[in-house]
Structures are given as C-alpha cells and as structure tokens.
PDB file of C-alpha atoms and ligand atoms in Angstrom:
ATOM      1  CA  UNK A   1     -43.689 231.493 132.475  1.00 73.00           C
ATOM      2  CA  UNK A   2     -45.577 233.562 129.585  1.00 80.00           C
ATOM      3  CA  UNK A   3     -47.203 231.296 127.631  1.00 92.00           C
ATOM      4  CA  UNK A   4     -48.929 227.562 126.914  1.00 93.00           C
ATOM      5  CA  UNK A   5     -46.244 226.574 125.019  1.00 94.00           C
ATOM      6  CA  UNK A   6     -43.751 227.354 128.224  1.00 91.00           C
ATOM      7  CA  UNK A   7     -46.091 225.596 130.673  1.00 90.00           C
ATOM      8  CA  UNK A   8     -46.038 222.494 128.383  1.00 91.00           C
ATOM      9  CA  UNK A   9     -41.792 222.623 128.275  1.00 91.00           C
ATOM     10  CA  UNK A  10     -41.340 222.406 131.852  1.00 72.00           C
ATOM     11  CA  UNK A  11     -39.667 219.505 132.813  1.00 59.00           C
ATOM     12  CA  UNK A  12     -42.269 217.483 134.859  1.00 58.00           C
ATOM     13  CA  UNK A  13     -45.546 219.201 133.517  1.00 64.00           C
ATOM     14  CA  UNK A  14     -48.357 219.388 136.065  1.00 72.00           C
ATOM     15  CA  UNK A  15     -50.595 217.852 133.592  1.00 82.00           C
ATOM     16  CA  UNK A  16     -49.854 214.252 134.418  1.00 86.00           C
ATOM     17  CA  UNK A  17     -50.335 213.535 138.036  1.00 86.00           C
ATOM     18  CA  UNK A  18     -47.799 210.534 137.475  1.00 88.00           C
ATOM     19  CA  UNK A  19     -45.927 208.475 134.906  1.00 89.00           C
ATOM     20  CA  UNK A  20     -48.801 205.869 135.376  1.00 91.00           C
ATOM     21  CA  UNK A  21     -50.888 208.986 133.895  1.00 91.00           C
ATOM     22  CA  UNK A  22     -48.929 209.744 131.178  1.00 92.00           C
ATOM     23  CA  UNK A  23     -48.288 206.693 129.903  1.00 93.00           C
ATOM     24  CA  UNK A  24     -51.997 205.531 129.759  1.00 95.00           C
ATOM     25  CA  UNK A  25     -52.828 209.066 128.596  1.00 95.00           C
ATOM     26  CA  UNK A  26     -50.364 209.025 125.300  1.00 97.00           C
ATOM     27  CA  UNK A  27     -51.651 205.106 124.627  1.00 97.00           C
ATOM     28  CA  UNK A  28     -55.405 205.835 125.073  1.00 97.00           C
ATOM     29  CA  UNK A  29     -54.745 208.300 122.520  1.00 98.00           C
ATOM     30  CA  UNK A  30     -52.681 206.849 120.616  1.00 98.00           C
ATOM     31  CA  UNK A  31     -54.742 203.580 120.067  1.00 98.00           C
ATOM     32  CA  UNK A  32     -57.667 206.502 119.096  1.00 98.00           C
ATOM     33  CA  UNK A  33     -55.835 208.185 116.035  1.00 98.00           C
ATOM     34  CA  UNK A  34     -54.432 205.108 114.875  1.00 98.00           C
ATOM     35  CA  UNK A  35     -58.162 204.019 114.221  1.00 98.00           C
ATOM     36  CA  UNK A  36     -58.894 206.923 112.151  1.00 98.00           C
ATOM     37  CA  UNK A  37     -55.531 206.396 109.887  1.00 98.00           C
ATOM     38  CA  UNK A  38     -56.883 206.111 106.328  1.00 98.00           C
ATOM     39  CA  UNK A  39     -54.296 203.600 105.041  1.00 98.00           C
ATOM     40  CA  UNK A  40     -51.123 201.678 105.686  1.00 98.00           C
ATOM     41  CA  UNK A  41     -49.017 204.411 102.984  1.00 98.00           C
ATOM     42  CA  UNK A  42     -50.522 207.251 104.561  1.00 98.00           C
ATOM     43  CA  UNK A  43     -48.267 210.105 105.602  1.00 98.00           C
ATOM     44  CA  UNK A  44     -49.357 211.158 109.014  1.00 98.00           C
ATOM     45  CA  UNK A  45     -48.691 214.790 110.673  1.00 98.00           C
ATOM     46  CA  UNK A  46     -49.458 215.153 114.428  1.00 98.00           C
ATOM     47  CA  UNK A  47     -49.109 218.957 115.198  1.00 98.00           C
ATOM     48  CA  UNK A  48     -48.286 219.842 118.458  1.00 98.00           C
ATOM     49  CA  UNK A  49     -48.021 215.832 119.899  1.00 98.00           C
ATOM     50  CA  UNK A  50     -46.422 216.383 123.798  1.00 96.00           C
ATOM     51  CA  UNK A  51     -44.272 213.709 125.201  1.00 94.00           C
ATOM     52  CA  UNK A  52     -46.388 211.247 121.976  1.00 97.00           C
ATOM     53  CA  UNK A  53     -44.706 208.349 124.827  1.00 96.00           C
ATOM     54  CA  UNK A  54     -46.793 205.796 122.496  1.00 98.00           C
ATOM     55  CA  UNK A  55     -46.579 207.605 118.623  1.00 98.00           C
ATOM     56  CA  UNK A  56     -44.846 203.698 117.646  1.00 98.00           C
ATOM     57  CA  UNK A  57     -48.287 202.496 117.709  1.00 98.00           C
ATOM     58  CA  UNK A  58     -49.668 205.073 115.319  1.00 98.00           C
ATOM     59  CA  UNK A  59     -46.547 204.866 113.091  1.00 98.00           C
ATOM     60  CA  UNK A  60     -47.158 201.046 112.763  1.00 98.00           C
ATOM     61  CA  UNK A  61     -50.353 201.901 111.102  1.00 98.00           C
ATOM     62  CA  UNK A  62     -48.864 204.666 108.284  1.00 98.00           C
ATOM     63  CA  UNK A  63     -45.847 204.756 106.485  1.00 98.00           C
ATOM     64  CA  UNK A  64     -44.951 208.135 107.522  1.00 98.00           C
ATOM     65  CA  UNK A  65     -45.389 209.999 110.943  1.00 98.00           C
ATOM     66  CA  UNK A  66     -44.084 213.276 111.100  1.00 98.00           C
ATOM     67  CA  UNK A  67     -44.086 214.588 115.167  1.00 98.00           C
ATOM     68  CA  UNK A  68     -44.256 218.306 115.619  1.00 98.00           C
ATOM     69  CA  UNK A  69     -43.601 219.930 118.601  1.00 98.00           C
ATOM     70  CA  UNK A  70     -43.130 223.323 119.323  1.00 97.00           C
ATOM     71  CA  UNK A  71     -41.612 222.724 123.311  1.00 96.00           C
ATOM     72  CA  UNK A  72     -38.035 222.796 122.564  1.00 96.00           C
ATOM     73  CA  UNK A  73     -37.223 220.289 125.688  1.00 95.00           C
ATOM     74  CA  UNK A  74     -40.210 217.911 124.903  1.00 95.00           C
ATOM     75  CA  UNK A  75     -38.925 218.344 121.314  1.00 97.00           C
ATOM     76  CA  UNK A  76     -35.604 217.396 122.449  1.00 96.00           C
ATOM     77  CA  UNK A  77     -36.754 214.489 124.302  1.00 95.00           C
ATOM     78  CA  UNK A  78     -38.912 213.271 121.697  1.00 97.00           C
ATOM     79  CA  UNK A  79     -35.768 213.621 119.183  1.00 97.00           C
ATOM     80  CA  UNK A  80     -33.821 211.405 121.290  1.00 97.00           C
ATOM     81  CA  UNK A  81     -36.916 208.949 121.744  1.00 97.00           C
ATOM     82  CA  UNK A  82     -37.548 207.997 118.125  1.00 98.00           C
ATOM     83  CA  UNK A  83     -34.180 209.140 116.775  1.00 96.00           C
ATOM     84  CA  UNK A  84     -33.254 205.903 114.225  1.00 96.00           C
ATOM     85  CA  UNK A  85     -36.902 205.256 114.100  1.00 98.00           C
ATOM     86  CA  UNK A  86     -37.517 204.067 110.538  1.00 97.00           C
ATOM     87  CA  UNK A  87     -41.233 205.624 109.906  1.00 98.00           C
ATOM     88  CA  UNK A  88     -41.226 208.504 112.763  1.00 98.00           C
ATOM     89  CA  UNK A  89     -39.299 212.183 112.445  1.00 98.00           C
ATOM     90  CA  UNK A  90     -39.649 214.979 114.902  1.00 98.00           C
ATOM     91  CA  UNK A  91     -39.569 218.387 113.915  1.00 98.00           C
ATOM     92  CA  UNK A  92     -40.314 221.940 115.213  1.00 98.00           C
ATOM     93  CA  UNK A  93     -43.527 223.842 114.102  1.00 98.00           C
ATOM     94  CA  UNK A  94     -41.843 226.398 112.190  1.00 98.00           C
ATOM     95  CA  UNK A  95     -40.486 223.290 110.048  1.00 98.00           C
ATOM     96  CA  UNK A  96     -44.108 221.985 109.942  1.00 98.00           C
ATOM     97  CA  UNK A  97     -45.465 225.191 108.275  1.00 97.00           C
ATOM     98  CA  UNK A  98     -43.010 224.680 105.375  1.00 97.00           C
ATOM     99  CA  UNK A  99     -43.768 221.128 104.585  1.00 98.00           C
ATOM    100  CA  UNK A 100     -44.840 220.880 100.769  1.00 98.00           C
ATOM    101  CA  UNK A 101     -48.310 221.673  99.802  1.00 98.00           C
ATOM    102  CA  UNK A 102     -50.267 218.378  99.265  1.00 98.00           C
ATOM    103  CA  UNK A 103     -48.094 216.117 100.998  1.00 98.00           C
ATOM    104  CA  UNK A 104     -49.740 214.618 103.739  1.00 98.00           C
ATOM    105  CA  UNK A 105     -53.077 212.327 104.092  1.00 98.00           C
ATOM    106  CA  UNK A 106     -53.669 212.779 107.372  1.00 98.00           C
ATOM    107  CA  UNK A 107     -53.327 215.709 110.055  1.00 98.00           C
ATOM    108  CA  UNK A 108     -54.136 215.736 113.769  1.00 98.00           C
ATOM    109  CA  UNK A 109     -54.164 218.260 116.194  1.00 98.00           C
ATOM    110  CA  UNK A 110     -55.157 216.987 119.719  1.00 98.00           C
ATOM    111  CA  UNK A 111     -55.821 219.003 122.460  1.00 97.00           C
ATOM    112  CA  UNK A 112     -53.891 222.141 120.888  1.00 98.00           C
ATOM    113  CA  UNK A 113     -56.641 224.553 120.224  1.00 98.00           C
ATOM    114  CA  UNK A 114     -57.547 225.403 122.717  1.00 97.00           C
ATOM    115  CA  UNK A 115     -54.045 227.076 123.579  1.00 96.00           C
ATOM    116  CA  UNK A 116     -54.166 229.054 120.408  1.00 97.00           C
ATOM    117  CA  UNK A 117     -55.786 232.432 119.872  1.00 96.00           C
ATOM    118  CA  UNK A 118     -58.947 232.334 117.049  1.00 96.00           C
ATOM    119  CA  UNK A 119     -56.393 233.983 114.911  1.00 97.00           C
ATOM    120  CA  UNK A 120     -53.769 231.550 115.403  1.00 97.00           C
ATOM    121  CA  UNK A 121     -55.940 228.559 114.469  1.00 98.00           C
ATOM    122  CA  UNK A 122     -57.344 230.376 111.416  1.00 98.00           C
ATOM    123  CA  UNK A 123     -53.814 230.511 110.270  1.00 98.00           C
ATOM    124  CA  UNK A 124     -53.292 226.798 111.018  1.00 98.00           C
ATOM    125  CA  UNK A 125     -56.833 225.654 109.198  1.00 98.00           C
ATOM    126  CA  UNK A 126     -55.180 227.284 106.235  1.00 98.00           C
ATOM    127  CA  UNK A 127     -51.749 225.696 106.733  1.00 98.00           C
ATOM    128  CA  UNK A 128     -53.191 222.674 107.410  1.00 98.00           C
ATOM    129  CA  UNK A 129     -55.672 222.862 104.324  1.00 98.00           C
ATOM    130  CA  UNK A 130     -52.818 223.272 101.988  1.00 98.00           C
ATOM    131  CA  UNK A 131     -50.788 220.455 103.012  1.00 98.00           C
ATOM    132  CA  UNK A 132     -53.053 217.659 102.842  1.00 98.00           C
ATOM    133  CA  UNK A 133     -53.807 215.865  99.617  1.00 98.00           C
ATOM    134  CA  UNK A 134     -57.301 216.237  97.952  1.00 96.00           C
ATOM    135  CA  UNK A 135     -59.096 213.282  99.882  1.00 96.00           C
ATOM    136  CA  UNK A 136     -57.039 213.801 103.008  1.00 98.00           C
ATOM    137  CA  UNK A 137     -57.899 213.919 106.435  1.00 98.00           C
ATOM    138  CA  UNK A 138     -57.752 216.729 109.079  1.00 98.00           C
ATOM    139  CA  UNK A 139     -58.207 215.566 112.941  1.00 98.00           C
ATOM    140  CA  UNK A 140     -58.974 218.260 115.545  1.00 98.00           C
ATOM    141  CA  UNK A 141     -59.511 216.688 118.620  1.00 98.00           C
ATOM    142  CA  UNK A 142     -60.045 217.253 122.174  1.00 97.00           C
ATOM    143  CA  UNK A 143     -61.806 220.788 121.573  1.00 98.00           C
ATOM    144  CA  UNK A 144     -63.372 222.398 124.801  1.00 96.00           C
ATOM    145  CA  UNK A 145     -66.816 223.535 125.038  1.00 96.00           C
ATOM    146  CA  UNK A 146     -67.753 226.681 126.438  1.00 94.00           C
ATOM    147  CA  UNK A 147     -69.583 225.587 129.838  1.00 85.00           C
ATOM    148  CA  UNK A 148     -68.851 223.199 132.757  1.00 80.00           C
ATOM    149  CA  UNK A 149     -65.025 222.458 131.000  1.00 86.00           C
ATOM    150  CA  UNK A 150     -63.094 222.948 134.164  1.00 88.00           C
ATOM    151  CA  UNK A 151     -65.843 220.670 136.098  1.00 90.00           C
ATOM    152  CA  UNK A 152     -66.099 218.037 133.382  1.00 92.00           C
ATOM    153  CA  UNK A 153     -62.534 217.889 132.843  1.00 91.00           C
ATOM    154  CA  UNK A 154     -61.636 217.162 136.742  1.00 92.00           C
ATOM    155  CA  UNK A 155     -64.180 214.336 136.673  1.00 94.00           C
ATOM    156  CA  UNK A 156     -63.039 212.737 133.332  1.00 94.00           C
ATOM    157  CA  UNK A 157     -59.557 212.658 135.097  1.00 94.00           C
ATOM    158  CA  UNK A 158     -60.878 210.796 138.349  1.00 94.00           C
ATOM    159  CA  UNK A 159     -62.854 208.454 136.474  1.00 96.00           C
ATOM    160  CA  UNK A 160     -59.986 207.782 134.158  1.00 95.00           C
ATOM    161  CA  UNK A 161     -57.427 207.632 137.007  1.00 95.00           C
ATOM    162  CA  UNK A 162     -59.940 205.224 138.666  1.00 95.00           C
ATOM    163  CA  UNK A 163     -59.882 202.858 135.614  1.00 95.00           C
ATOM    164  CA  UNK A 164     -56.133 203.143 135.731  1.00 94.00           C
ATOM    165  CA  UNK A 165     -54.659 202.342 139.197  1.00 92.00           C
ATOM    166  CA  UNK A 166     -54.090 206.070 139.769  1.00 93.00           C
ATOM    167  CA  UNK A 167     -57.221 207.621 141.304  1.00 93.00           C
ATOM    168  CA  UNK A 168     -55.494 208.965 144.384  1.00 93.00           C
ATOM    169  CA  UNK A 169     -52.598 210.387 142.430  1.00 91.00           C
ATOM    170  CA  UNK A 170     -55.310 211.798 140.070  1.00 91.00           C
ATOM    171  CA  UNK A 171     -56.889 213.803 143.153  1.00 91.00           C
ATOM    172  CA  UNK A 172     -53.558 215.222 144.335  1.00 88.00           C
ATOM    173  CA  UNK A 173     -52.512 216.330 141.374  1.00 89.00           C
ATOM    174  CA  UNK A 174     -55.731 218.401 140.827  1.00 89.00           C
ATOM    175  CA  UNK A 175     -55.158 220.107 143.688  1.00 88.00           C
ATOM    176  CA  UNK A 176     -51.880 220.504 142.256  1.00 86.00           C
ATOM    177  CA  UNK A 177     -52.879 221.903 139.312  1.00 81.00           C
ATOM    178  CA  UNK A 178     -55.008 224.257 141.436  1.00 78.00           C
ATOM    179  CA  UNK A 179     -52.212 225.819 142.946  1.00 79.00           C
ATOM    180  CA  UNK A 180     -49.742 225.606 139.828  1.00 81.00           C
ATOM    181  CA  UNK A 181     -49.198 228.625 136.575  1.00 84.00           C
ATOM    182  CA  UNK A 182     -51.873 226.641 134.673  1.00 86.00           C
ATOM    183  CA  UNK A 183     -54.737 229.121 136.266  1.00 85.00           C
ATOM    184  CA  UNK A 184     -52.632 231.735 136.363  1.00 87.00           C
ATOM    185  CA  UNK A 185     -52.002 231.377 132.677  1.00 91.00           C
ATOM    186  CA  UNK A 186     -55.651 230.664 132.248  1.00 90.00           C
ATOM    187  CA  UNK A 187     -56.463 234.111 133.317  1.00 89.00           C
ATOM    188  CA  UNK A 188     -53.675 235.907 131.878  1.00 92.00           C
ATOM    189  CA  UNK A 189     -53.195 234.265 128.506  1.00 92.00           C
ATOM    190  CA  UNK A 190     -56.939 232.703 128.163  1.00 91.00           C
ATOM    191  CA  UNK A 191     -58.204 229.507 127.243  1.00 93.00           C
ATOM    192  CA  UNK A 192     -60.228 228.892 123.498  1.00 96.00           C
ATOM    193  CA  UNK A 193     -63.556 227.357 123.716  1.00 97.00           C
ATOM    194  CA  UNK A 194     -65.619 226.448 120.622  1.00 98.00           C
ATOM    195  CA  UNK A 195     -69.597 225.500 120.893  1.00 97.00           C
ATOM    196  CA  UNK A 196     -70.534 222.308 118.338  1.00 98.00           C
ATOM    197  CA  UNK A 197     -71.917 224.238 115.857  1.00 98.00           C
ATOM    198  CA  UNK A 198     -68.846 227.179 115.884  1.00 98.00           C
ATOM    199  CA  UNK A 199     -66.377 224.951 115.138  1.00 98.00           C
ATOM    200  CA  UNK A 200     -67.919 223.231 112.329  1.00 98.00           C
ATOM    201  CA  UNK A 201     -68.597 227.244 110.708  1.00 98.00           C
ATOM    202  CA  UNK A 202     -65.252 227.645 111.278  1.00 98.00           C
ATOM    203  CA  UNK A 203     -63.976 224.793 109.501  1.00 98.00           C
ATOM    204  CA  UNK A 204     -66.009 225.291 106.879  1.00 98.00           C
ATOM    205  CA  UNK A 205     -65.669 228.907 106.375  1.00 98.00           C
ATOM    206  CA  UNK A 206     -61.653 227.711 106.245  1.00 98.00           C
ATOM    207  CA  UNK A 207     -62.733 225.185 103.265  1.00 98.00           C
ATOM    208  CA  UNK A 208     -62.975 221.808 105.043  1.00 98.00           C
ATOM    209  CA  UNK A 209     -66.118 219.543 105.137  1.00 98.00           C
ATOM    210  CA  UNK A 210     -66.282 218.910 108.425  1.00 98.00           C
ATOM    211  CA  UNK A 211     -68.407 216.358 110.697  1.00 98.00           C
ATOM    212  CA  UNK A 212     -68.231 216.168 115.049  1.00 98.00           C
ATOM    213  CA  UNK A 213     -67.367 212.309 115.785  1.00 98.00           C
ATOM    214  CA  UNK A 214     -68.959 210.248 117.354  1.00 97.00           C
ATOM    215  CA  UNK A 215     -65.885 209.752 120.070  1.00 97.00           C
ATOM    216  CA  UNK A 216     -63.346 212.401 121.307  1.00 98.00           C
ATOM    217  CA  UNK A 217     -59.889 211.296 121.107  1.00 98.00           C
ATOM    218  CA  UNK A 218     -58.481 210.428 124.762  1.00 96.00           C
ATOM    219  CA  UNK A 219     -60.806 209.874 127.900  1.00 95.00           C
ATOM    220  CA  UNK A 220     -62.879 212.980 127.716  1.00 96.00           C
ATOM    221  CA  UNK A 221     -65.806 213.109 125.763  1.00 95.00           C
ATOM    222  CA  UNK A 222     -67.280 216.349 127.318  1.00 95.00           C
ATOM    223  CA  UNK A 223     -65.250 217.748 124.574  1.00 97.00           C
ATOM    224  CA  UNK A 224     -64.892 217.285 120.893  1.00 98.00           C
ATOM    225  CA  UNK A 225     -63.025 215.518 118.012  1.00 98.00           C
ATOM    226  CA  UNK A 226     -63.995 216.975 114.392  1.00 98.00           C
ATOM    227  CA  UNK A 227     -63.237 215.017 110.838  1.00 98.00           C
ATOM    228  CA  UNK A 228     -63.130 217.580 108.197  1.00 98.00           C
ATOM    229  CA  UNK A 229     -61.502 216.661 104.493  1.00 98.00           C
ATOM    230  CA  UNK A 230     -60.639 219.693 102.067  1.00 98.00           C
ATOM    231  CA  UNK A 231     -63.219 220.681  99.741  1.00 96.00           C
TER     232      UNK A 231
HETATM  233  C1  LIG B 301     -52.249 219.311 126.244  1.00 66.97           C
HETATM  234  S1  LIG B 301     -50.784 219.244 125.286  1.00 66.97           S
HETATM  235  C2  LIG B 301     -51.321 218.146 123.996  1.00 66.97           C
HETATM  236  C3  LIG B 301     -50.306 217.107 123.684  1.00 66.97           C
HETATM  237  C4  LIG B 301     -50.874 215.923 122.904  1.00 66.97           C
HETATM  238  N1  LIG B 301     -51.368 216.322 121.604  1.00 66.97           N
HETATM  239  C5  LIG B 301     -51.976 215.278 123.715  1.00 66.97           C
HETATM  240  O1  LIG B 301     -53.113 215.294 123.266  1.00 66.97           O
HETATM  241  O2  LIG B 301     -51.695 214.805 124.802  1.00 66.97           O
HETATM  242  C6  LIG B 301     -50.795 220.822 124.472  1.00 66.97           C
HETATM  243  C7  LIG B 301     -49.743 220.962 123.401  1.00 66.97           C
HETATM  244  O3  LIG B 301     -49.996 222.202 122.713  1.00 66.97           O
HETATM  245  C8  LIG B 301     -48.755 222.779 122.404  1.00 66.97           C
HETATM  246  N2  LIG B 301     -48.950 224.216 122.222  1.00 66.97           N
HETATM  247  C9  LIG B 301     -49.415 225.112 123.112  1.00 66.97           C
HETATM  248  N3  LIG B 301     -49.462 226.345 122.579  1.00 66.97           N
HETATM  249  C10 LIG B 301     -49.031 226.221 121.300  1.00 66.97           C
HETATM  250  C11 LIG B 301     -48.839 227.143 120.225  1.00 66.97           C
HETATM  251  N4  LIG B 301     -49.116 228.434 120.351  1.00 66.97           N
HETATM  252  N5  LIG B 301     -48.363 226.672 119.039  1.00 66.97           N
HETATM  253  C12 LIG B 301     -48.079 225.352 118.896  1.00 66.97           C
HETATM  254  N6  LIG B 301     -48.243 224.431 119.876  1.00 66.97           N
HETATM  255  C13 LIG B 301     -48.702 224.868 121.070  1.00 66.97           C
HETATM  256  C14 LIG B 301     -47.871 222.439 123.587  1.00 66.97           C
HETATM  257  O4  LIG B 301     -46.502 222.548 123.269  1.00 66.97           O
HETATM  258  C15 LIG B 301     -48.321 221.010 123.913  1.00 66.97           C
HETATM  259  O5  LIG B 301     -47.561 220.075 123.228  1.00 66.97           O
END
C-alpha cells in the first residue's frame, strides 16, 4: 500500500470501526451538506465522496449529484449502489477534471485535503474554480489543524461512538488503527494540515471569497469546513 487513495480502496477500511460507524458517519454528513445546498435545481459535485452510503439524501435536495471517487473498488461499489438512480452518477476523478467549465452550483470536498499534497489542492482550487457557475458554491470540509489533530480526532470518535451505540467498537478500532498502514502512511506519505487563517489565504490567493463556518461537516469540529464562492 503506497498511497491514501490505496488505503481508502481496501475492502473493509480501518476507518470505520463497524457498519454501525459507517452508516451514521455517511448520514451525519450527509444531513450536513444537504443543508448548505443552494437550491432544489442545483447541480451538486462531491469530489472524492467514500462509500457516500447516504448521498440519496443529498440528491433529494438538488437536481443533480455527480459522485466522484477516485478508489476504483469503492467506485465500483458506489456504481452498483446508485446505478438507475434518477438524480445521482458516479464517476472517476479523471472524468471530474473534464466536466464543462461553469457547470456546477455547488462543490464539496470533505475530508480529502488533507490526503493531497499543497500542490495537488492548488490544482484542484483551480479545477474546482472553473467549474462552478458565477454565484456557486465551493465546500471544503473537514480540514485538519496543525496541533492536537491525532488527540482531538480519537476523542471526537469516542464521543460520537458514545452517542451512537458503538463506543466500545469505537475504542477497538483505534487501537486498530494504531497498529494498521494508516501511521505508516502518515509518516511515509504525510498528512496536510492548514491553520484558520492559511486556508482562507489560500483560497483566496486561488480566487474564491472564502469564510470558516460556523460548523464542520461530520462530528468533528476540532477541524474546519470553509464556504468560499468564485470572485
Ligand atoms: C476520509 S475519506 C473521505 C470520504 C468522504 N468524503 C467522507 O467525508 O467520509 C478520504 C477520501 O479521499 C480520497 N482521496 C485520497 N487521496 C486522494 C487523491 N490524491 N485524489 C483524490 N482523492 C483522494 C479517498 O479515495 C477517500 O475517498
């Protein structure tokens, strides 16, 4: 295993401690980025969505929802998923990067960044810039701060798995996670963290006008979501 994008196409990814976990995780965020679609005909991109084991409830708010995952397997699964699905389509991110400039009113990318290298996101603010209609939307969420992630992120998990019915399963599967490629790949591959005030630069050195909201996306909110609209 080389990279994030391997760890995340393993069958039964370490991430989710059980299905209990992954289904709450995918609805909690779900129910979060539905709230921030702009209208019922919006067309809706989520870049780089996972297993997206809820994306129904986001699609019943647009008109449009375009799923792009760059996993082949999770790709595949999600294919089969939503396959005949009148509003949803699946598609890889090489696909995504040749969608039609101005196109699409809303874009999220959840808990992505912090996989990619500073160069790599660059390139996506750009894509991303491009694509979206004057007035439209770009939603980067779940961003990791540069201190006390690792702690904050193991306690956001407990509490969550403690509002959840799956506390104990949440513990194990830290220590799972302890022992699995995840901090291997940490330290070989590296992790992105952004400060408050370096993301918003960044955005807005990429041509967004960008504002931290008030709520992450999803159950952590040590970390950050960011609403920025093309200027
Ligand atoms: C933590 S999951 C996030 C899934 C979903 N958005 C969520 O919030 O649960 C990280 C996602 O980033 C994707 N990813 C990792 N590295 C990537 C890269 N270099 N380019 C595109 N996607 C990448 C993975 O395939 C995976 O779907």
């Amino acid at each position: 295993m080389s990279s994030w994008i391997d760890f995340y196409d393993f069958k039964h990814s370490v991430i989710y401690v059980n299905a209990r976990h992954c289904d709450v995780h995918y609805r909690t965020i779900a129910e979060d980025i539905r709230k921030l679609v702009p209208s019922s005909s919006a067309h809706v991109l989520d870049y780089g969505c996972g297993e997206a084991t809820s994306a129904d409830l986001v699609a019943a708010a647009c008109t449009k929802l375009i799923l792009v995952e760059a996993a082949p397997n999770v790709r595949a699964a999600l294919t089969q998923r939503y396959t005949g699905h009148p509003k949803i389509t699946v598609i890889s991110a090489e696909q995504a990067a040749a969608l039609p400039k101005g196109s699409l009113d809303m874009i999220v990318m959840h808990s992505v960044a912090q996989y990619l290298s500073t160069a790599d996101l660059d390139r996506l603010l750009a894509v991303f810039h491009s694509q979206l209609k004057p007035g439209g939307l770009f939603v980067l969420g779940d961003i990791v701060p540069p201190h006390f992630a690792a702690p904050a992120a193991a306690l956001a998990l407990l509490r969550f798995g403690a509002a959840n019915g799956f506390f104990w399963a949440a513990a194990f599967g830290l220590m799972r996670i302890f022992v699995s490629d995840y901090l291997r790949l940490k330290k070989t591959v590296g992790l992105s963290h952004y400060a408050e005030a370096v993301m918003l630069e960044r955005l807005k050195r990429a041509g967004y006008a960008p504002q931290r909201a008030s709520h992450n996306i999803g159950h952590n909110q040590q970390r950050m979501t960011f609403l920025a609209r093309p200027v």
